[in-house]
mmCIF file of C-alpha atoms in Angstrom:
data_model
loop_
_atom_site.group_PDB
_atom_site.id
_atom_site.type_symbol
_atom_site.label_atom_id
_atom_site.label_comp_id
_atom_site.label_asym_id
_atom_site.label_seq_id
_atom_site.Cartn_x
_atom_site.Cartn_y
_atom_site.Cartn_z
ATOM 1 C CA MET A 18 0.000 0.000 0.000
ATOM 2 C CA ARG A 19 2.932 2.321 0.545
ATOM 3 C CA ARG A 20 3.522 2.889 -3.196
ATOM 4 C CA GLY A 21 6.868 4.612 -2.538
ATOM 5 C CA LEU A 22 5.661 7.172 0.001
ATOM 6 C CA ARG A 23 8.230 9.835 0.752
ATOM 7 C CA VAL A 24 8.606 11.833 3.928
ATOM 8 C CA LEU A 25 9.312 15.415 2.926
ATOM 9 C CA VAL A 26 11.863 17.521 4.762
ATOM 10 C CA ALA A 27 10.133 20.476 6.400
ATOM 11 C CA ALA A 28 10.704 23.146 3.772
ATOM 12 C CA THR A 29 11.936 21.115 0.814
ATOM 13 C CA THR A 30 10.253 19.465 -2.153
ATOM 14 C CA VAL A 31 13.222 18.102 -4.077
ATOM 15 C CA SER A 32 11.222 15.891 -6.428
ATOM 16 C CA ALA A 33 9.060 18.823 -7.474
ATOM 17 C CA VAL A 34 12.132 20.817 -8.475
ATOM 18 C CA MET A 35 13.442 17.917 -10.547
ATOM 19 C CA ALA A 36 10.074 17.303 -12.204
ATOM 20 C CA ALA A 37 9.430 20.858 -13.340
ATOM 21 C CA PRO A 38 12.400 22.443 -15.110
ATOM 22 C CA VAL A 39 10.286 25.188 -16.699
ATOM 23 C CA ALA A 40 8.613 26.240 -13.454
ATOM 24 C CA ALA A 41 11.921 25.984 -11.579
ATOM 25 C CA VAL A 42 13.483 28.838 -13.523
ATOM 26 C CA ALA A 43 10.474 31.117 -13.126
ATOM 27 C CA ALA A 44 10.723 34.027 -10.735
ATOM 28 C CA PRO A 45 9.389 33.264 -7.236
ATOM 29 C CA PRO A 46 6.229 34.962 -5.985
ATOM 30 C CA ASP A 47 6.790 38.466 -4.665
ATOM 31 C CA ARG A 48 6.581 38.222 -0.875
ATOM 32 C CA ALA A 49 5.546 41.837 -0.353
ATOM 33 C CA GLU A 50 2.757 41.407 -2.909
ATOM 34 C CA LEU A 51 1.593 38.185 -1.229
ATOM 35 C CA GLN A 52 1.326 40.025 2.090
ATOM 36 C CA LYS A 53 -0.501 42.898 0.417
ATOM 37 C CA GLN A 54 -3.022 40.530 -1.147
ATOM 38 C CA LEU A 55 -3.523 38.678 2.157
ATOM 39 C CA ASP A 56 -4.173 42.014 3.897
ATOM 40 C CA THR A 57 -6.751 42.802 1.213
ATOM 41 C CA VAL A 58 -8.508 39.487 1.846
ATOM 42 C CA VAL A 59 -8.949 40.437 5.500
ATOM 43 C CA ALA A 60 -9.891 44.037 4.734
ATOM 44 C CA ASP A 61 -12.679 42.826 2.457
ATOM 45 C CA GLY A 62 -14.363 40.565 4.989
ATOM 46 C CA GLY A 63 -12.078 38.615 7.290
ATOM 47 C CA VAL A 64 -11.303 38.564 10.988
ATOM 48 C CA GLY A 65 -7.965 36.962 10.240
ATOM 49 C CA ALA A 66 -6.092 34.948 7.631
ATOM 50 C CA LEU A 67 -3.027 32.771 7.269
ATOM 51 C CA ALA A 68 -1.244 31.362 4.244
ATOM 52 C CA GLU A 69 1.695 29.265 3.144
ATOM 53 C CA VAL A 70 3.127 29.481 -0.380
ATOM 54 C CA ARG A 71 5.806 27.056 -1.565
ATOM 55 C CA ASP A 72 8.044 27.511 -4.583
ATOM 56 C CA GLY A 73 10.568 24.703 -4.743
ATOM 57 C CA HIS A 74 12.946 25.249 -1.826
ATOM 58 C CA ARG A 75 11.395 28.604 -0.954
ATOM 59 C CA VAL A 76 8.558 28.925 1.557
ATOM 60 C CA TRP A 77 6.596 32.055 2.435
ATOM 61 C CA ARG A 78 4.239 32.101 5.406
ATOM 62 C CA GLY A 79 2.100 35.077 6.331
ATOM 63 C CA THR A 80 -0.808 36.201 8.460
ATOM 64 C CA SER A 81 -3.150 39.158 8.567
ATOM 65 C CA GLY A 82 -5.823 40.438 10.912
ATOM 66 C CA VAL A 83 -6.330 39.015 14.389
ATOM 67 C CA ALA A 84 -6.820 35.572 15.862
ATOM 68 C CA GLU A 85 -9.826 36.627 17.952
ATOM 69 C CA VAL A 86 -12.349 39.439 17.741
ATOM 70 C CA GLY A 87 -11.775 42.088 20.412
ATOM 71 C CA THR A 88 -8.077 41.325 20.767
ATOM 72 C CA THR A 89 -4.844 42.274 19.041
ATOM 73 C CA ARG A 90 -3.542 38.716 19.177
ATOM 74 C CA LYS A 91 -1.889 37.696 15.925
ATOM 75 C CA VAL A 92 -3.099 34.769 13.863
ATOM 76 C CA PRO A 93 -0.748 31.812 14.506
ATOM 77 C CA VAL A 94 1.135 31.366 11.238
ATOM 78 C CA ARG A 95 1.220 27.576 11.651
ATOM 79 C CA GLY A 96 -2.236 27.424 13.198
ATOM 80 C CA GLN A 97 -4.814 24.685 12.810
ATOM 81 C CA PHE A 98 -8.241 25.271 11.258
ATOM 82 C CA ARG A 99 -11.307 23.352 10.146
ATOM 83 C CA ALA A 100 -10.638 22.488 6.516
ATOM 84 C CA GLY A 101 -14.242 21.832 5.458
ATOM 85 C CA SER A 102 -14.678 20.152 2.090
ATOM 86 C CA ILE A 103 -10.965 19.580 1.613
ATOM 87 C CA THR A 104 -11.885 16.522 3.711
ATOM 88 C CA LYS A 105 -13.500 15.155 0.550
ATOM 89 C CA THR A 106 -10.149 14.816 -1.213
ATOM 90 C CA PHE A 107 -8.874 12.693 1.679
ATOM 91 C CA VAL A 108 -11.999 10.515 1.575
ATOM 92 C CA ALA A 109 -11.767 10.164 -2.207
ATOM 93 C CA THR A 110 -8.121 9.133 -1.904
ATOM 94 C CA VAL A 111 -9.056 6.313 0.460
ATOM 95 C CA VAL A 112 -11.904 5.196 -1.813
ATOM 96 C CA LEU A 113 -9.548 5.082 -4.793
ATOM 97 C CA GLN A 114 -6.963 3.154 -2.800
ATOM 98 C CA LEU A 115 -9.689 0.593 -2.086
ATOM 99 C CA VAL A 116 -10.407 0.520 -5.810
ATOM 100 C CA GLU A 117 -6.737 -0.217 -6.452
ATOM 101 C CA GLU A 118 -6.948 -3.041 -3.923
ATOM 102 C CA ASP A 119 -10.053 -4.475 -5.681
ATOM 103 C CA GLU A 120 -12.195 -3.877 -2.610
ATOM 104 C CA LEU A 121 -14.363 -1.419 -4.545
ATOM 105 C CA ARG A 122 -15.081 -0.612 -8.177
ATOM 106 C CA LEU A 123 -15.944 2.854 -9.408
ATOM 107 C CA ASP A 124 -18.852 1.573 -11.470
ATOM 108 C CA ASP A 125 -20.339 -0.523 -8.689
ATOM 109 C CA PRO A 126 -23.793 0.658 -7.606
ATOM 110 C CA VAL A 127 -24.385 2.057 -4.139
ATOM 111 C CA GLU A 128 -26.979 -0.678 -3.672
ATOM 112 C CA LYS A 129 -24.209 -3.299 -3.620
ATOM 113 C CA TYR A 130 -22.712 -1.872 -0.416
ATOM 114 C CA LEU A 131 -25.689 -0.165 1.229
ATOM 115 C CA PRO A 132 -28.699 -2.266 0.200
ATOM 116 C CA GLY A 133 -32.011 -0.511 0.646
ATOM 117 C CA VAL A 134 -30.467 2.716 1.940
ATOM 118 C CA VAL A 135 -30.749 4.903 -1.164
ATOM 119 C CA PRO A 136 -33.713 4.961 -3.544
ATOM 120 C CA ASN A 137 -32.530 4.178 -7.074
ATOM 121 C CA GLY A 138 -29.299 2.948 -5.505
ATOM 122 C CA GLU A 139 -28.887 0.337 -8.236
ATOM 123 C CA ASN A 140 -28.381 3.172 -10.751
ATOM 124 C CA ILE A 141 -26.114 5.388 -8.641
ATOM 125 C CA LYS A 142 -22.474 4.386 -9.119
ATOM 126 C CA LEU A 143 -19.702 5.069 -6.643
ATOM 127 C CA ARG A 144 -18.114 7.443 -9.147
ATOM 128 C CA TYR A 145 -21.349 9.468 -9.115
ATOM 129 C CA LEU A 146 -20.952 9.957 -5.372
ATOM 130 C CA LEU A 147 -17.320 10.975 -5.824
ATOM 131 C CA ASN A 148 -18.025 13.479 -8.602
ATOM 132 C CA HIS A 149 -21.368 14.846 -7.363
ATOM 133 C CA THR A 150 -23.594 13.591 -10.161
ATOM 134 C CA SER A 151 -25.651 11.243 -7.965
ATOM 135 C CA THR A 152 -28.863 13.391 -7.958
ATOM 136 C CA LEU A 153 -28.979 13.140 -4.133
ATOM 137 C CA PHE A 154 -30.056 16.291 -2.290
ATOM 138 C CA ASP A 155 -27.464 18.005 -0.081
ATOM 139 C CA PHE A 156 -28.415 17.514 3.571
ATOM 140 C CA LYS A 157 -26.567 20.743 4.398
ATOM 141 C CA ASP A 158 -29.272 22.654 2.539
ATOM 142 C CA THR A 159 -31.881 21.295 4.964
ATOM 143 C CA LEU A 160 -30.204 23.048 7.901
ATOM 144 C CA THR A 161 -31.036 26.620 8.862
ATOM 145 C CA MET A 162 -28.470 28.838 10.554
ATOM 146 C CA GLN A 163 -30.637 28.859 13.681
ATOM 147 C CA GLU A 164 -30.702 25.066 13.719
ATOM 148 C CA ILE A 165 -26.936 25.024 13.406
ATOM 149 C CA LEU A 166 -26.634 27.450 16.316
ATOM 150 C CA ASP A 167 -29.049 25.430 18.432
ATOM 151 C CA SER A 168 -27.289 22.155 17.616
ATOM 152 C CA ARG A 169 -23.797 23.306 18.504
ATOM 153 C CA TRP A 170 -23.030 20.388 20.846
ATOM 154 C CA ARG A 171 -25.307 17.799 19.237
ATOM 155 C CA THR A 172 -23.905 14.594 17.769
ATOM 156 C CA TRP A 173 -25.236 13.854 14.286
ATOM 157 C CA THR A 174 -25.102 10.402 12.728
ATOM 158 C CA ALA A 175 -24.524 9.642 9.072
ATOM 159 C CA GLU A 176 -27.877 7.891 8.958
ATOM 160 C CA GLU A 177 -29.647 11.026 10.184
ATOM 161 C CA MET A 178 -27.998 13.162 7.539
ATOM 162 C CA VAL A 179 -28.858 10.728 4.754
ATOM 163 C CA ALA A 180 -32.465 10.567 5.958
ATOM 164 C CA ARG A 181 -32.733 14.368 5.843
ATOM 165 C CA ALA A 182 -31.405 14.385 2.305
ATOM 166 C CA LEU A 183 -33.667 11.593 1.098
ATOM 167 C CA ALA A 184 -36.732 13.442 2.403
ATOM 168 C CA LYS A 185 -36.101 15.827 -0.494
ATOM 169 C CA PRO A 186 -36.646 14.924 -4.164
ATOM 170 C CA PRO A 187 -33.685 14.118 -6.442
ATOM 171 C CA THR A 188 -31.950 17.141 -7.929
ATOM 172 C CA SER A 189 -32.149 15.749 -11.478
ATOM 173 C CA LYS A 190 -33.701 12.819 -13.310
ATOM 174 C CA GLU A 191 -30.764 10.615 -14.296
ATOM 175 C CA PRO A 192 -27.650 9.871 -12.233
ATOM 176 C CA GLY A 193 -24.319 10.629 -13.859
ATOM 177 C CA LYS A 194 -25.537 13.441 -16.099
ATOM 178 C CA VAL A 195 -25.736 16.646 -14.037
ATOM 179 C CA PHE A 196 -23.191 18.032 -11.566
ATOM 180 C CA ASP A 197 -24.883 19.092 -8.326
ATOM 181 C CA TYR A 198 -22.601 19.420 -5.308
ATOM 182 C CA SER A 199 -23.940 17.429 -2.352
ATOM 183 C CA ASN A 200 -22.358 16.598 1.000
ATOM 184 C CA THR A 201 -24.690 13.609 1.155
ATOM 185 C CA ASN A 202 -22.501 11.874 -1.430
ATOM 186 C CA TYR A 203 -19.507 11.841 0.894
ATOM 187 C CA THR A 204 -21.580 10.881 3.909
ATOM 188 C CA LEU A 205 -22.507 7.740 1.954
ATOM 189 C CA LEU A 206 -18.891 7.173 0.911
ATOM 190 C CA GLY A 207 -17.885 7.280 4.565
ATOM 191 C CA MET A 208 -20.489 4.607 5.292
ATOM 192 C CA ILE A 209 -19.235 2.490 2.378
ATOM 193 C CA ILE A 210 -15.609 2.708 3.551
ATOM 194 C CA GLU A 211 -16.708 1.394 6.936
ATOM 195 C CA LYS A 212 -18.823 -1.371 5.361
ATOM 196 C CA VAL A 213 -15.883 -2.600 3.246
ATOM 197 C CA THR A 214 -12.998 -2.207 5.703
ATOM 198 C CA GLY A 215 -14.684 -2.703 9.060
ATOM 199 C CA ALA A 216 -13.103 0.576 10.205
ATOM 200 C CA SER A 217 -14.420 4.124 10.145
ATOM 201 C CA TYR A 218 -13.469 6.454 7.307
ATOM 202 C CA ALA A 219 -11.576 8.529 9.895
ATOM 203 C CA ASP A 220 -9.493 5.530 10.976
ATOM 204 C CA GLU A 221 -8.774 4.624 7.354
ATOM 205 C CA ILE A 222 -7.698 8.187 6.509
ATOM 206 C CA GLU A 223 -5.418 8.210 9.532
ATOM 207 C CA ARG A 224 -3.915 4.815 8.680
ATOM 208 C CA ARG A 225 -3.505 5.356 4.962
ATOM 209 C CA VAL A 226 -2.765 9.085 4.684
ATOM 210 C CA ILE A 227 -2.161 11.020 7.896
ATOM 211 C CA LEU A 228 0.319 8.678 9.575
ATOM 212 C CA PRO A 229 2.331 7.675 6.457
ATOM 213 C CA LEU A 230 2.722 11.309 5.409
ATOM 214 C CA GLY A 231 3.512 12.523 8.918
ATOM 215 C CA LEU A 232 0.705 15.098 8.915
ATOM 216 C CA ARG A 233 1.117 16.003 12.574
ATOM 217 C CA GLY A 234 -1.302 18.918 12.499
ATOM 218 C CA THR A 235 -4.089 16.962 10.782
ATOM 219 C CA GLU A 236 -6.873 15.029 12.481
ATOM 220 C CA LEU A 237 -10.478 13.974 12.173
ATOM 221 C CA PRO A 238 -12.009 14.977 15.516
ATOM 222 C CA GLY A 239 -15.236 12.960 15.330
ATOM 223 C CA THR A 240 -17.422 14.492 18.039
ATOM 224 C CA SER A 241 -14.696 16.405 19.907
ATOM 225 C CA PRO A 242 -15.441 20.143 19.851
ATOM 226 C CA LEU A 243 -11.839 21.203 20.370
ATOM 227 C CA ILE A 244 -9.110 22.432 18.067
ATOM 228 C CA ARG A 245 -6.187 21.268 20.127
ATOM 229 C CA ARG A 246 -3.294 23.337 18.788
ATOM 230 C CA PRO A 247 -2.940 27.127 18.355
ATOM 231 C CA HIS A 248 -5.608 28.406 15.982
ATOM 232 C CA PRO A 249 -7.560 31.482 14.948
ATOM 233 C CA HIS A 250 -11.116 31.713 16.249
ATOM 234 C CA GLY A 251 -13.987 31.219 13.819
ATOM 235 C CA TYR A 252 -17.370 32.936 13.791
ATOM 236 C CA ILE A 253 -20.848 32.575 12.350
ATOM 237 C CA PRO A 254 -23.424 35.356 11.977
ATOM 238 C CA SER A 255 -26.479 35.725 14.197
ATOM 239 C CA ASP A 256 -29.057 38.410 14.960
ATOM 240 C CA GLN A 257 -26.752 39.535 17.786
ATOM 241 C CA GLY A 258 -23.689 39.758 15.531
ATOM 242 C CA LEU A 259 -20.799 37.356 15.162
ATOM 243 C CA VAL A 260 -20.881 34.313 17.445
ATOM 244 C CA ASP A 261 -17.606 32.608 18.327
ATOM 245 C CA TYR A 262 -18.285 29.107 17.004
ATOM 246 C CA THR A 263 -14.726 27.797 17.181
ATOM 247 C CA GLU A 264 -15.699 25.006 19.545
ATOM 248 C CA MET A 265 -18.559 22.891 18.221
ATOM 249 C CA ASN A 266 -19.441 19.259 17.569
ATOM 250 C CA PRO A 267 -18.044 18.624 14.065
ATOM 251 C CA SER A 268 -20.139 15.499 13.444
ATOM 252 C CA ILE A 269 -22.467 17.834 11.541
ATOM 253 C CA PHE A 270 -19.811 17.854 8.788
ATOM 254 C CA GLY A 271 -18.853 14.169 8.920
ATOM 255 C CA ALA A 272 -17.079 12.613 5.941
ATOM 256 C CA GLY A 273 -17.861 15.690 3.879
ATOM 257 C CA GLY A 274 -15.996 18.185 6.021
ATOM 258 C CA GLU A 275 -14.757 17.398 9.541
ATOM 259 C CA LEU A 276 -11.002 17.556 8.897
ATOM 260 C CA ILE A 277 -8.776 19.813 11.007
ATOM 261 C CA SER A 278 -5.410 20.630 9.430
ATOM 262 C CA THR A 279 -2.674 23.196 8.835
ATOM 263 C CA ALA A 280 -1.503 24.994 5.711
ATOM 264 C CA ALA A 281 1.785 23.090 5.735
ATOM 265 C CA ASP A 282 0.027 19.730 6.040
ATOM 266 C CA LEU A 283 -2.371 20.460 3.191
ATOM 267 C CA ASN A 284 0.474 21.547 0.915
ATOM 268 C CA HIS A 285 2.292 18.334 1.841
ATOM 269 C CA PHE A 286 -0.794 16.186 1.184
ATOM 270 C CA PHE A 287 -1.512 17.642 -2.251
ATOM 271 C CA ALA A 288 2.175 17.358 -3.208
ATOM 272 C CA GLU A 289 2.142 13.648 -2.375
ATOM 273 C CA LEU A 290 -1.183 13.092 -4.098
ATOM 274 C CA LEU A 291 -0.239 14.850 -7.332
ATOM 275 C CA ASP A 292 3.252 13.326 -7.351
ATOM 276 C CA GLY A 293 1.589 9.894 -7.519
ATOM 277 C CA ASP A 294 2.683 8.641 -4.105
ATOM 278 C CA LEU A 295 -0.847 7.904 -2.894
ATOM 279 C CA LEU A 296 -2.494 6.589 -6.069
ATOM 280 C CA PRO A 297 -1.365 4.889 -9.284
ATOM 281 C CA PRO A 298 -1.419 6.952 -12.502
ATOM 282 C CA ASN A 299 -4.712 5.542 -13.824
ATOM 283 C CA LEU A 300 -6.629 6.426 -10.658
ATOM 284 C CA LEU A 301 -4.994 9.830 -10.327
ATOM 285 C CA ALA A 302 -6.129 10.437 -13.919
ATOM 286 C CA GLU A 303 -9.667 9.450 -12.868
ATOM 287 C CA MET A 304 -9.480 12.057 -10.108
ATOM 288 C CA LYS A 305 -8.675 14.704 -12.739
ATOM 289 C CA THR A 306 -11.471 13.687 -15.113
ATOM 290 C CA PRO A 307 -14.357 16.225 -15.115
ATOM 291 C CA ALA A 308 -17.628 15.022 -13.627
ATOM 292 C CA VAL A 309 -19.368 16.419 -16.692
ATOM 293 C CA PRO A 310 -17.884 18.381 -19.610
ATOM 294 C CA GLY A 311 -16.918 21.906 -18.602
ATOM 295 C CA ARG A 312 -16.805 21.241 -14.855
ATOM 296 C CA ASN A 313 -13.614 21.748 -12.868
ATOM 297 C CA TYR A 314 -14.309 18.875 -10.467
ATOM 298 C CA GLY A 315 -13.411 15.223 -10.804
ATOM 299 C CA LEU A 316 -13.336 12.516 -8.129
ATOM 300 C CA GLY A 317 -12.908 14.615 -5.004
ATOM 301 C CA LEU A 318 -10.363 16.844 -6.719
ATOM 302 C CA ALA A 319 -10.956 20.335 -8.134
ATOM 303 C CA TRP A 320 -8.896 22.596 -10.360
ATOM 304 C CA ARG A 321 -8.791 26.192 -11.552
ATOM 305 C CA ASP A 322 -6.938 28.162 -14.191
ATOM 306 C CA THR A 323 -5.057 31.202 -12.930
ATOM 307 C CA ALA A 324 -4.816 34.558 -14.672
ATOM 308 C CA CYS A 325 -1.548 33.494 -16.299
ATOM 309 C CA GLY A 326 -3.042 30.263 -17.639
ATOM 310 C CA THR A 327 -1.470 27.952 -15.063
ATOM 311 C CA ARG A 328 -3.805 25.132 -14.065
ATOM 312 C CA VAL A 329 -3.689 24.268 -10.370
ATOM 313 C CA TYR A 330 -5.251 21.295 -8.609
ATOM 314 C CA GLY A 331 -6.603 20.957 -5.087
ATOM 315 C CA ASN A 332 -9.827 21.832 -3.311
ATOM 316 C CA ASP A 333 -11.493 24.472 -1.188
ATOM 317 C CA GLY A 334 -13.480 24.150 1.997
ATOM 318 C CA ASP A 335 -16.139 26.022 3.936
ATOM 319 C CA SER A 336 -16.821 24.887 7.497
ATOM 320 C CA LEU A 337 -18.993 27.912 8.371
ATOM 321 C CA THR A 338 -16.267 29.432 10.550
ATOM 322 C CA TYR A 339 -13.249 28.841 8.325
ATOM 323 C CA GLN A 340 -12.873 29.163 4.565
ATOM 324 C CA SER A 341 -9.838 27.504 3.022
ATOM 325 C CA TRP A 342 -8.230 27.009 -0.378
ATOM 326 C CA SER A 343 -5.345 24.638 -1.115
ATOM 327 C CA PHE A 344 -3.974 24.291 -4.651
ATOM 328 C CA SER A 345 -0.830 23.078 -6.385
ATOM 329 C CA THR A 346 0.609 23.099 -9.863
ATOM 330 C CA GLU A 347 0.428 19.671 -11.454
ATOM 331 C CA ASP A 348 4.194 19.235 -11.115
ATOM 332 C CA THR A 349 3.875 20.301 -7.432
ATOM 333 C CA HIS A 350 6.673 22.852 -7.822
ATOM 334 C CA ARG A 351 4.463 25.676 -6.592
ATOM 335 C CA GLN A 352 1.722 25.408 -3.966
ATOM 336 C CA ALA A 353 -0.511 27.746 -1.998
ATOM 337 C CA THR A 354 -2.860 27.262 0.932
ATOM 338 C CA VAL A 355 -4.804 30.206 2.345
ATOM 339 C CA VAL A 356 -7.346 30.279 5.168
ATOM 340 C CA VAL A 357 -9.752 33.025 6.227
ATOM 341 C CA THR A 358 -11.951 33.381 9.278
ATOM 342 C CA PRO A 359 -14.750 35.361 7.634
ATOM 343 C CA THR A 360 -16.902 38.163 8.982
ATOM 344 C CA HIS A 361 -19.675 36.990 6.597
ATOM 345 C CA THR A 362 -20.085 40.510 5.263
ATOM 346 C CA GLY A 363 -18.901 39.826 1.738
ATOM 347 C CA ASP A 364 -17.717 37.298 -0.804
ATOM 348 C CA PRO A 365 -13.957 36.621 -0.603
ATOM 349 C CA ASP A 366 -13.722 34.974 -4.023
ATOM 350 C CA ILE A 367 -12.280 38.009 -5.827
ATOM 351 C CA THR A 368 -9.598 38.759 -3.253
ATOM 352 C CA ILE A 369 -8.732 35.075 -2.893
ATOM 353 C CA ASN A 370 -8.400 34.806 -6.677
ATOM 354 C CA ASN A 371 -6.005 37.757 -6.575
ATOM 355 C CA PHE A 372 -3.971 36.084 -3.843
ATOM 356 C CA LEU A 373 -3.778 32.799 -5.764
ATOM 357 C CA ASN A 374 -2.853 34.604 -8.967
ATOM 358 C CA THR A 375 -0.013 36.290 -7.102
ATOM 359 C CA ALA A 376 1.080 32.938 -5.678
ATOM 360 C CA PHE A 377 1.068 31.080 -8.999
ATOM 361 C CA CYS A 378 1.833 33.805 -11.551
ATOM 362 C CA ASN A 379 4.931 35.979 -11.847
#
C-alpha cells in the first residue's frame, strides 16, 4: 500500500524541483505582494487569515488580521483550522486506494454496499458519489443557521444526515448526467468505507494518509469540539452579531468536512497526491477527469486556471467558521494554501483569486 511514500523535509520538495524544469526557472512569488493581497482578503471581509506558499525550496508564510475578535492577538502562522470540504479529497483518496486493492469498483452501484439505503441505488455508481452527479439532495441545505446554532453540541449520525437528504426529491432525473454538489454523497462514501474495511473512514484516513505522510497537524475529531493546537477563532453570523463558534461538535460535517489541518500539512498532502505517491497513474487520472464536460471537479479533486493560464489542482473548503483554499501546480513545484476566518459581510472569491494569482503567476 505504501507505493513509494516519501517523507518530505520540512521546507523542501526536491522531487518537485526535478520534475518541473520550466517552473523551476520562473521568478518566485513576490513576498511583499503576497502580504498585500492577504491584507486585502482580511480588509474585504475577514477577521484573520493565514497562508503558506511554496516555490521549490522557498517557503513564504504570512498572516493578517487578528486571531480573535476584540483582541490584538496575531493569527498563529502555523495554526490549525477546520478544513471543510478539503476533507472530501482525503476521503476520495481512500476510496480510490480501495479501488486499487479491488475492494471497490468505481462503477459498482451504491446498492451493492448499502442495500435498501438509497432509492434508485442500483443506478447510482460510486463514481457518481465521488463526482457529485448522484442526484442526491445536499443535507446541508436542509439546515437553517438557527438550527446550526441550536445544535452546537449535538452529535449527528450519518444515517440522520442521509435521511434528511432523502426526504427531499432528487436534484435531477438521471444519475451521472448533471453536476450538483452534495455533501450527502460523501456521507454515503464514509459509510461504504466502513462497510468494506470494518473501520471508520476517519481511521482509514489516519492509517492510509495522515500517519504515512507525517501530517502532525491533521486530524479527524469525530465528536470532539476542540481544536487542540494554536488556531484562529472562527465565527458565524447571528441576529446579535458574530458568534464565536470555534468550539462545536463537528459530526455535523462528517465525511464531507470534519477535517482539522494546517496549511503546511495540506500543501504536503496535495504534493504527495499529485506526485503519484498515494495513487497509481490511472486512478490519479480518474481524479482529474471532469464530472461532466466543462466542470472543474473530478473525483474529489478540483482545479482552476489562474490569470496566467497555469492550471492548479486541489480543493477548497467552507466549514462555516473557516474558509480555506489549497492548490498546487500539477508538477507540485508551486503550492498555496490560504485560510480566512470570515466576517460573513462579503464574498472573498475576488480577493482570494487575486492572492492565488499572485502565488502562482509571476
